[in-house]
XYZ file of C-alpha atoms in Angstrom:
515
model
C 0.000 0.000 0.000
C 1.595 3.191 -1.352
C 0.862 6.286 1.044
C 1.805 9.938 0.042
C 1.256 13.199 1.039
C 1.103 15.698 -1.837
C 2.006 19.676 -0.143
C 0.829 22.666 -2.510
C 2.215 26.434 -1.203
C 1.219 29.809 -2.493
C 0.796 32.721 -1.291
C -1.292 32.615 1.245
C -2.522 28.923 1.999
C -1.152 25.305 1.418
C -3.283 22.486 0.724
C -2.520 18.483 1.924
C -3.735 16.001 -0.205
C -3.585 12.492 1.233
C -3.094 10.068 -1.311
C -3.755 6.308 -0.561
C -2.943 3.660 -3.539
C -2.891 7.286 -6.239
C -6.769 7.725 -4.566
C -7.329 10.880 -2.460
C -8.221 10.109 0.387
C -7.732 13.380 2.712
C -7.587 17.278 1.777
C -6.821 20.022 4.299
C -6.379 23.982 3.602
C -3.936 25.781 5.797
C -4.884 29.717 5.970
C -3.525 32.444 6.815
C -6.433 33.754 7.929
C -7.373 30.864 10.029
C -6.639 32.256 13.796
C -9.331 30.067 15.161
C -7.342 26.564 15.163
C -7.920 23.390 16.765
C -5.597 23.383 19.833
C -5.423 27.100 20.117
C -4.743 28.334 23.309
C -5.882 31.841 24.124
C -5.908 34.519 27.499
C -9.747 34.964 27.588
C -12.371 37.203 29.370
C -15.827 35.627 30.456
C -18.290 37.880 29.054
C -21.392 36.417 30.523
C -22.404 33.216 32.518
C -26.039 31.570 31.846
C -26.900 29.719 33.900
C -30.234 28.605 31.436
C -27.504 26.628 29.588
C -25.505 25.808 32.426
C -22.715 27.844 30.140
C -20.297 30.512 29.352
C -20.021 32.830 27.033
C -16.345 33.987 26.176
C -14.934 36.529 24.430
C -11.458 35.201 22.504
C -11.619 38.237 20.402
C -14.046 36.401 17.463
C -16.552 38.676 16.211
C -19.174 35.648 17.718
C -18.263 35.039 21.633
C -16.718 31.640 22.287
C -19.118 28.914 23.715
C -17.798 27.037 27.026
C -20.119 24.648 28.720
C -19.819 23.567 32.433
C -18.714 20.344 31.772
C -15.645 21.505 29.213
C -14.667 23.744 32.232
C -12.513 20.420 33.795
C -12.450 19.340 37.433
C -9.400 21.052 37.995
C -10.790 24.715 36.905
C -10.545 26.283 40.462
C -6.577 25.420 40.124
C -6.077 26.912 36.647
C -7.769 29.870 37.763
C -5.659 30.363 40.745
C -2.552 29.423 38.357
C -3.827 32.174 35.563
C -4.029 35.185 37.981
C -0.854 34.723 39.686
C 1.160 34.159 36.440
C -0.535 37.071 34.581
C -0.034 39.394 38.020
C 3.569 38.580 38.110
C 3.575 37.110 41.254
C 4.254 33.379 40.172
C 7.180 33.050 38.204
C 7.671 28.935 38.772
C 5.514 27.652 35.997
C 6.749 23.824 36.820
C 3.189 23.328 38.944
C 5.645 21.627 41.002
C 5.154 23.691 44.556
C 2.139 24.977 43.029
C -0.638 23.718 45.801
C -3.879 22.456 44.075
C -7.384 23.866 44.740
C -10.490 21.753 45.683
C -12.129 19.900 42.156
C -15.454 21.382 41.211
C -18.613 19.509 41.298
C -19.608 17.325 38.605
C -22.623 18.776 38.463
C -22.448 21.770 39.361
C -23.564 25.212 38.123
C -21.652 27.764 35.679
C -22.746 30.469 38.056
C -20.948 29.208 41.042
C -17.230 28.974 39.678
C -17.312 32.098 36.625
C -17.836 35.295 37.098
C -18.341 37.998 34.614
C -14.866 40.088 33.038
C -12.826 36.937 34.683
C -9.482 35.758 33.214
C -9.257 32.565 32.372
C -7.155 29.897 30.250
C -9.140 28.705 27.712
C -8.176 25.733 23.983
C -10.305 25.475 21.332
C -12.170 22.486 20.514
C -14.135 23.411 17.409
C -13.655 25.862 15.067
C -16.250 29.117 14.446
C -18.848 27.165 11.624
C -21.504 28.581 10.014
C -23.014 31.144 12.271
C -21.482 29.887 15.177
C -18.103 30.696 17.397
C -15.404 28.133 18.267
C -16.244 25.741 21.030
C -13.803 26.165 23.828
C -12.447 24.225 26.651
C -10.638 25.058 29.761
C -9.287 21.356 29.978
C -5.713 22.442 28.453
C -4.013 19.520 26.870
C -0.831 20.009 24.574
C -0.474 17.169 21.806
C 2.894 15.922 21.051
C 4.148 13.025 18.705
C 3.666 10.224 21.239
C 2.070 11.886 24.243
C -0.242 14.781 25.497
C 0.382 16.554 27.958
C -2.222 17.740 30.675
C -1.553 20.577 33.099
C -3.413 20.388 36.769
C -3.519 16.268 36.352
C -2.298 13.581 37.803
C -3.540 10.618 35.636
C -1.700 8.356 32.514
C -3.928 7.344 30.581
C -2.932 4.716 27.216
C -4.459 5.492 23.692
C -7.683 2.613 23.506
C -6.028 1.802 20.276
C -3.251 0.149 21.507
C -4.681 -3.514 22.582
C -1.621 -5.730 23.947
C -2.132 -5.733 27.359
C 1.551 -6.275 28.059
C 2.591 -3.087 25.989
C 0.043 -1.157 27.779
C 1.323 -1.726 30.848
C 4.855 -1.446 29.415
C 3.880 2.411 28.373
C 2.050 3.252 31.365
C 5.251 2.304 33.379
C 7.842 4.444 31.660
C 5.170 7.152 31.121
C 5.050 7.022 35.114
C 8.717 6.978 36.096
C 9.193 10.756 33.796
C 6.081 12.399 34.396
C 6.603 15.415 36.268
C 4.294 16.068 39.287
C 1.270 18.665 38.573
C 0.982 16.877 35.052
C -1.126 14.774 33.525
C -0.367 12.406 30.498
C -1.870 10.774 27.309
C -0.058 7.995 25.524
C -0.782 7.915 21.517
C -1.534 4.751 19.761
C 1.771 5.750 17.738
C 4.078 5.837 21.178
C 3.622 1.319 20.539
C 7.581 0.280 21.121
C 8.746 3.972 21.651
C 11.525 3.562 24.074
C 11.900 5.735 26.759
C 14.680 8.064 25.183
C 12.031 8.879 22.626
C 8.793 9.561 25.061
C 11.125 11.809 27.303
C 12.492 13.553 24.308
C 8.527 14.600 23.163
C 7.740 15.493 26.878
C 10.917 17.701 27.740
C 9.501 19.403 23.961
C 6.188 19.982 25.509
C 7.259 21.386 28.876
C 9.205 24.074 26.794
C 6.159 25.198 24.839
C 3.906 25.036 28.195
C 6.628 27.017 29.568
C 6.672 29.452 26.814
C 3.120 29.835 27.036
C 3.400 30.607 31.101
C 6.040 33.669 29.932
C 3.917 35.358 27.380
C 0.668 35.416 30.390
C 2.187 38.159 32.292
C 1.823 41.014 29.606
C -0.796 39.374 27.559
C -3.429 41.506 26.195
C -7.138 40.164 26.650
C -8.308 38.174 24.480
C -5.359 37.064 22.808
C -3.329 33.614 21.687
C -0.895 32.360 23.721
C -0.208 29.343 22.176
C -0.720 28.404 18.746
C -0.719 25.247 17.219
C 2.214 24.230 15.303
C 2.303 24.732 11.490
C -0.206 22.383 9.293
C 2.424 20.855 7.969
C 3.900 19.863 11.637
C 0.896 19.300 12.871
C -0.575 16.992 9.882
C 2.718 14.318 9.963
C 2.960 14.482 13.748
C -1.166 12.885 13.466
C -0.437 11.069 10.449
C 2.679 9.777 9.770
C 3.733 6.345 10.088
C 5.767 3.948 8.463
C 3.875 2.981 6.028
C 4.244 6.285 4.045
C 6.216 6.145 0.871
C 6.813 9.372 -0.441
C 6.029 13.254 1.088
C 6.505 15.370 -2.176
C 6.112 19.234 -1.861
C 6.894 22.184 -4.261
C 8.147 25.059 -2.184
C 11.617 25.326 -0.931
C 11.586 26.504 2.514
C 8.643 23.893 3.384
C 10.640 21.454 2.003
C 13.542 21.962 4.137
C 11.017 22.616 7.350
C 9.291 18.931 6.834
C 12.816 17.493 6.241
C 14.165 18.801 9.628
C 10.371 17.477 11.196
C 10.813 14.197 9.819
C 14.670 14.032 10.360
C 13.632 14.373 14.257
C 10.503 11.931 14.434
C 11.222 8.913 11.842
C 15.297 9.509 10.886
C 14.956 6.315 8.559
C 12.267 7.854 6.685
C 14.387 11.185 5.665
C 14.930 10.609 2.085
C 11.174 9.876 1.280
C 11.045 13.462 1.639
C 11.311 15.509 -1.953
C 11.017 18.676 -3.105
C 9.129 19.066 -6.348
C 10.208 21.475 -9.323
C 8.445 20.464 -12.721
C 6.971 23.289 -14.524
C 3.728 20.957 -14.597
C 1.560 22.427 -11.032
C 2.213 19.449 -8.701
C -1.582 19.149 -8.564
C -1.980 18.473 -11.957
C 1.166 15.734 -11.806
C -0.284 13.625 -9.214
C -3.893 13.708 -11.126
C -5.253 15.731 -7.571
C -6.677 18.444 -9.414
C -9.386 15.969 -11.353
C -9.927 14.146 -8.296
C -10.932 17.109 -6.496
C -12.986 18.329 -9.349
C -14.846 14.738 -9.765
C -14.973 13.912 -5.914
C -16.853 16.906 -4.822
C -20.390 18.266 -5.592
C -23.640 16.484 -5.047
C -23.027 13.426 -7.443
C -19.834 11.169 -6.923
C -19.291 8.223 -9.483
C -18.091 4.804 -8.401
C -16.893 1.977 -9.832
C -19.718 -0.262 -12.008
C -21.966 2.429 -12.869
C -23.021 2.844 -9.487
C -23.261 6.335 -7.719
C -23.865 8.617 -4.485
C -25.751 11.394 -3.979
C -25.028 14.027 -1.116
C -27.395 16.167 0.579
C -26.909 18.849 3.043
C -29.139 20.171 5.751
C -28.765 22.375 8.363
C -29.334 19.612 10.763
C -27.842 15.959 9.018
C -26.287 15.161 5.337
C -28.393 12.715 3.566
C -26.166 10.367 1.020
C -28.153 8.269 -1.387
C -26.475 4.902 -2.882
C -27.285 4.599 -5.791
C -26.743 1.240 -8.476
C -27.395 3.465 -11.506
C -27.313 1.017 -15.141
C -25.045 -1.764 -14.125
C -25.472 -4.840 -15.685
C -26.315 -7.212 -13.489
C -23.712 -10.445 -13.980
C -24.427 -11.297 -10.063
C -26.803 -14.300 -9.330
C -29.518 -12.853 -7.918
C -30.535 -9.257 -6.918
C -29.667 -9.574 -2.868
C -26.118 -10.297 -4.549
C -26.054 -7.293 -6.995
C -27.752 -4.947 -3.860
C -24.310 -6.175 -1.452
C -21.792 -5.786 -3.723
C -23.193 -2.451 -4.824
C -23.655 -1.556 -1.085
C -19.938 -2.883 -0.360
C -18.543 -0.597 -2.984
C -20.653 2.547 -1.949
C -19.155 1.985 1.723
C -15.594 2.114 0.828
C -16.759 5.410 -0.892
C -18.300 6.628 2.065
C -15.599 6.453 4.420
C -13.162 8.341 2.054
C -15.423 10.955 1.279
C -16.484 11.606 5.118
C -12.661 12.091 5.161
C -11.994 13.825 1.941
C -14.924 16.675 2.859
C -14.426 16.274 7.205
C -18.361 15.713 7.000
C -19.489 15.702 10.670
C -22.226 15.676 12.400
C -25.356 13.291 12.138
C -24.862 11.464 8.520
C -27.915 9.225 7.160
C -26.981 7.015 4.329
C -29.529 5.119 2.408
C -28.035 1.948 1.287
C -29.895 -0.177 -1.285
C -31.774 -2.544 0.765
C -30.796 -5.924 2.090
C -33.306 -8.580 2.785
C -30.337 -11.453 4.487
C -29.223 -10.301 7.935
C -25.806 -11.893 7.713
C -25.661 -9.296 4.630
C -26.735 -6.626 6.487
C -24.005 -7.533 9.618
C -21.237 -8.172 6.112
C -22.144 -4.145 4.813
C -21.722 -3.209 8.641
C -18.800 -5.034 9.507
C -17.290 -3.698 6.029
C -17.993 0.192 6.624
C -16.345 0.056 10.328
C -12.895 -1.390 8.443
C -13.091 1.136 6.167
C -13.674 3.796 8.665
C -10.782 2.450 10.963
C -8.209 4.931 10.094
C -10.236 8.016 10.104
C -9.025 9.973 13.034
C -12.505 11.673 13.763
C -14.142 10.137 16.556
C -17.529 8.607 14.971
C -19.925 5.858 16.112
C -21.948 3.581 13.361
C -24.768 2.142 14.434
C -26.028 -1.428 12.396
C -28.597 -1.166 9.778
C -31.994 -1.093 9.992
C -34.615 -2.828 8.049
C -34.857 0.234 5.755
C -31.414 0.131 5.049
C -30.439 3.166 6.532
C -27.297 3.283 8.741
C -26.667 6.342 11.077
C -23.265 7.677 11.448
C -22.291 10.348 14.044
C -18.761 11.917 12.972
C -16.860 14.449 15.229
C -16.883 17.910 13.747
C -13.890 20.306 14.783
C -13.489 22.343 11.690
C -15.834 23.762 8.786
C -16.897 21.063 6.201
C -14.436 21.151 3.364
C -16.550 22.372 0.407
C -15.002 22.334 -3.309
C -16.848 24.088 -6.130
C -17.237 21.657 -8.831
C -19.447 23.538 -11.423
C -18.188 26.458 -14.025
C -19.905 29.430 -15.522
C -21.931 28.048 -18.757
C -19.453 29.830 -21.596
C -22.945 29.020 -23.407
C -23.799 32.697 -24.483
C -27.471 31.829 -24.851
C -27.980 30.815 -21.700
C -24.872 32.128 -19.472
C -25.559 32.938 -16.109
C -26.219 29.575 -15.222
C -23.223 27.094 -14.235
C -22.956 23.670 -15.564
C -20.536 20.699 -14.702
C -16.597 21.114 -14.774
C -15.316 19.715 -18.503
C -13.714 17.391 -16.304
C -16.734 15.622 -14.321
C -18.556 15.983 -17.978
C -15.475 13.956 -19.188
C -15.834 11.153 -16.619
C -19.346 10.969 -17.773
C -18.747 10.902 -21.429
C -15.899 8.263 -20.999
C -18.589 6.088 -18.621
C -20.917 5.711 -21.311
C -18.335 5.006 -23.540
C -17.314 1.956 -21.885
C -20.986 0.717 -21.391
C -21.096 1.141 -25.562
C -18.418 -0.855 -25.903
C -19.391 -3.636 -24.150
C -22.076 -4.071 -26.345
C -19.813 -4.595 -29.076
C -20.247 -1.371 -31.114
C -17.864 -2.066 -34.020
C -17.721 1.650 -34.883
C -18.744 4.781 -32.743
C -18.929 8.573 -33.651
C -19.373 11.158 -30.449
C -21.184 14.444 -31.317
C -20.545 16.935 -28.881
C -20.077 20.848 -28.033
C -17.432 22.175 -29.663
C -15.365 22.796 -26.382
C -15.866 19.544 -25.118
C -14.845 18.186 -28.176
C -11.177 20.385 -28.405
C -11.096 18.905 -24.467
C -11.177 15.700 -25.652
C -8.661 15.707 -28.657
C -6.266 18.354 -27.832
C -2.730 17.570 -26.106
C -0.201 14.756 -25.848
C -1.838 12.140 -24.442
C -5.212 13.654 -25.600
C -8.305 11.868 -23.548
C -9.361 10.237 -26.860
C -5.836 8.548 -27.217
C -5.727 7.313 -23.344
C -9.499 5.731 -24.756
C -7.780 4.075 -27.993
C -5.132 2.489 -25.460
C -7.252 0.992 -23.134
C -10.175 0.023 -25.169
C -8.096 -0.793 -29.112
C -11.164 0.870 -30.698
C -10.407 4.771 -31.617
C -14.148 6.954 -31.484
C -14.878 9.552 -33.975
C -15.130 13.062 -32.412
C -17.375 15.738 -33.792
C -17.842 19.515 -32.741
C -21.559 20.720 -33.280
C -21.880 24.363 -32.448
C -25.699 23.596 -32.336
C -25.135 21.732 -29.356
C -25.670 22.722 -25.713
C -22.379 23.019 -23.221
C -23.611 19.581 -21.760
C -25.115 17.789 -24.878
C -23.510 14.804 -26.178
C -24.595 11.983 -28.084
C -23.063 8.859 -29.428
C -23.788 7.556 -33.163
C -23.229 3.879 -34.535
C -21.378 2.949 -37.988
C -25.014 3.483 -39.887
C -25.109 7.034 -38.404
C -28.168 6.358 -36.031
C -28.373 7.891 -32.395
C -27.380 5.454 -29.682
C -29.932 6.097 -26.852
């Protein structure tokens, strides 16, 4: 299994495509206008407790106030406030938490009204981004995320990553984690930390006191609101939750990013250094990798599978709605149970990449064709959790029901990635409207193609708009030439200006229409 991450820089944002087997699998947009990050710590003022929602809100210095409910505050909140003052005041300048004497917990269930108080200071991380018409989602639970371990101020427990399963290793981690965890701190093993020795978890710890320190030094002349701590760069940030060794190649096309992952790989996975490479082809590194007609036929309300079979993705306010769809397969399976699983089995490997490839959260209902055999219906279920396995979003699937449908709650942190996949209609009689991308139009044309020739058309002639058609021939390897190589039979191509931007139509050797 080939694993790569593709890196894009311009001006002002790099994108991270994931690429899993030459399939996209993941796509993330760094900004440089994104100040709202996951992991964000900031010096915040409560504006207002209410005690309706048993909530805060906070002002981080988004035009919407920050949201922080009682039970994001943390047990330890009495502590951190205590902590916060004295370091911003000036009169605590040990930031080890060491000496620093902890305060009672709060109650579990307690009320917002009793611990904040309006124009307070306190500590506060984001959890979710601002979305739609919302602010971020804040905690005052501070936790800073290293390569192999988190690290939690005002804690004293070690807790091991679920993922990791041996038993033996577990208690292996826990161990080590014990005997270097200073006191006042809290720590998280990652599933990636498996048969880290203890050279390596020290190493990521002493990194993360530094920055907590860091943080601790900027408090005492901190404006409010304002960050303290910011996540590290995308890039950073992306391998240090990523990357394993089963990546084979991180490619990226600017110069100093190049020589910034180098160094961040050179100090987490030394062996994997030289899979590192900086790309300079005139060709956009996009374009190379085949990203940019990925993008442009993975997004928008229709996605294409394999077999003729396809999705369709709604959006609500409240849920997405996805449709599977078999579309005008042939059917070669015995009977129609058999055509309705295999269908279903090849929608769900969809699924789970494009919950990834979009970060879809939320409450998802998916229609899947339905399934009379219950051992079928446990196979489809059984087959969507595997596929889901290595999406880092927390999410929960429950089994299908009789209808088919199978509900899928999917953690939601950032804004939903959303690609436009349609163009202005260069049709001057009816412009204003958009239409598909030549590129999804191309994916259609060459579908139907292949359904033609499996009928055995000896000769075929394709009508089409003249900018289609110019699409389709121009360039070395033109799309018409990459047909005549996989399919030995070369198709006729014919402009008609009388034709539509989206009209198309295949003709036989006699000249008649092919419906």
């Amino acid at each position: 299994m080939d694993k790569e991450l593709i890196i894009r820089s311009s001006s002002d944002n790099v994108d991270f495509a994931l690429l899993k087997d030459g399939k996209l699998i993941e796509l993330q947009k760094d900004e440089d206008s994104n100040a709202f990050s996951v992991g964000d710590v900031f010096i915040a003022k409560i504006r207002k407790a209410v005690p309706g929602l048993n909530a805060a809100f906070v002002n981080v210095g988004y035009e919407k106030d920050a949201f922080l409910h009682y039970h994001d505050l943390g047990p330890k909140l009495p502590s951190l406030l205590k902590f916060t003052k004295r370091v911003s005041t000036g009169k605590l300048n040990d930031f080890s938490l060491k000496n620093f004497p902890f305060e009672k917990d709060i109650d579990k269930d307690g009320k917002i009204a009793d611990v904040l108080k309006s124009n307070q200071s306190l500590l506060v991380q984001i959890v979710k981004e601002p979305i739609s018409t919302k602010g971020p989602r804040i905690s005052s639970e501070l936790s800073i995320a290293g390569r192999y371990i988190v690290l939690v101020p005002f804690s004293n427990r070690i807790s091991i990553s679920q993922k990791i399963e041996d038993k033996a290793e577990k208690d292996r981690l826990k161990r080590l984690v014990k005997s270097i965890t200073p006191q006042g701190f809290g720590i998280i093993v990652r599933t990636v930390a498996q048969g880290k020795k203890v050279a390596e978890l020290d190493k990521d710890l002493q990194n993360l006191l530094s920055r907590w320190t860091a943080m601790c030094k900027k408090l005492h002349k901190a404006h409010h609101p304002s960050k303290v701590l910011g996540e590290m760069n995308k890039a950073s940030s992306i391998l240090r939750d990523i990357f394993n060794d089963t990546f084979t190649g991180i490619t990226v096309d600017d110069e100093e990013l190049y020589y910034q992952i180098k160094d961040y790989v050179q100090e987490i996975a030394p062996k994997k250094e030289s899979i590192v490479k900086l790309y300079q082809s005139k060709i956009p590194i996009f374009e190379k990798f085949g990203i940019e007609r990925q993008i442009k036929t993975s997004f928008g309300k229709t996605v294409s599978m394999a077999k003729g079979a396809y999705l369709v993705i709604e959006h609500t306010e409240a849920l997405h709605v996805i449709d599977v769809n078999s579309g005008n397969r042939s059917n070669k399976a015995n009977s129609q149970e058999d055509t309705a699983l295999e269908v279903n089995l090849i929608a769900a490997t969809e699924l789970a990449r494009q919950l990834r490839l979009r970060d879809m959260g939320g409450i998802i209902v998916v229609d899947f064709i339905d399934l009379t055999k219950s051992e079928n219906r446990q196979k489809l279920f059984n087959h969507l959790r595997d596929e889901m396995k290595d999406d880092r979003a927390k999410h929960k699937i429950l089994p299908p029901s009789k209808f088919g449908l199978i509900q899928i709650t999917r953690q939601r942190v950032r804004p939903e990635m959303n690609i436009k996949t349609r163009e202005e209609n260069p049709d001057v009689v009816i412009n204003g409207k958009e239409v598909e991308a030549p590129i999804g139009l191309v994916q259609t044309i060459t579908q139907d193609l292949e359904k033609l020739l499996k009928k055995d058309y000896k000769k075929l002639t394709l009508n089409t708009h003249p900018f289609i058609a110019a699409f389709l021939t121009k360039g070395f390897p033109s799309v018409r030439s990459k047909w005549f190589l996989e399919h030995k039979k070369w198709v006729k191509i014919l402009p008609r200006d009388a034709y539509t931007y989206l009209e198309y139509h295949f003709f036989d050797k006699d000249g008649n229409k092919i419906k």
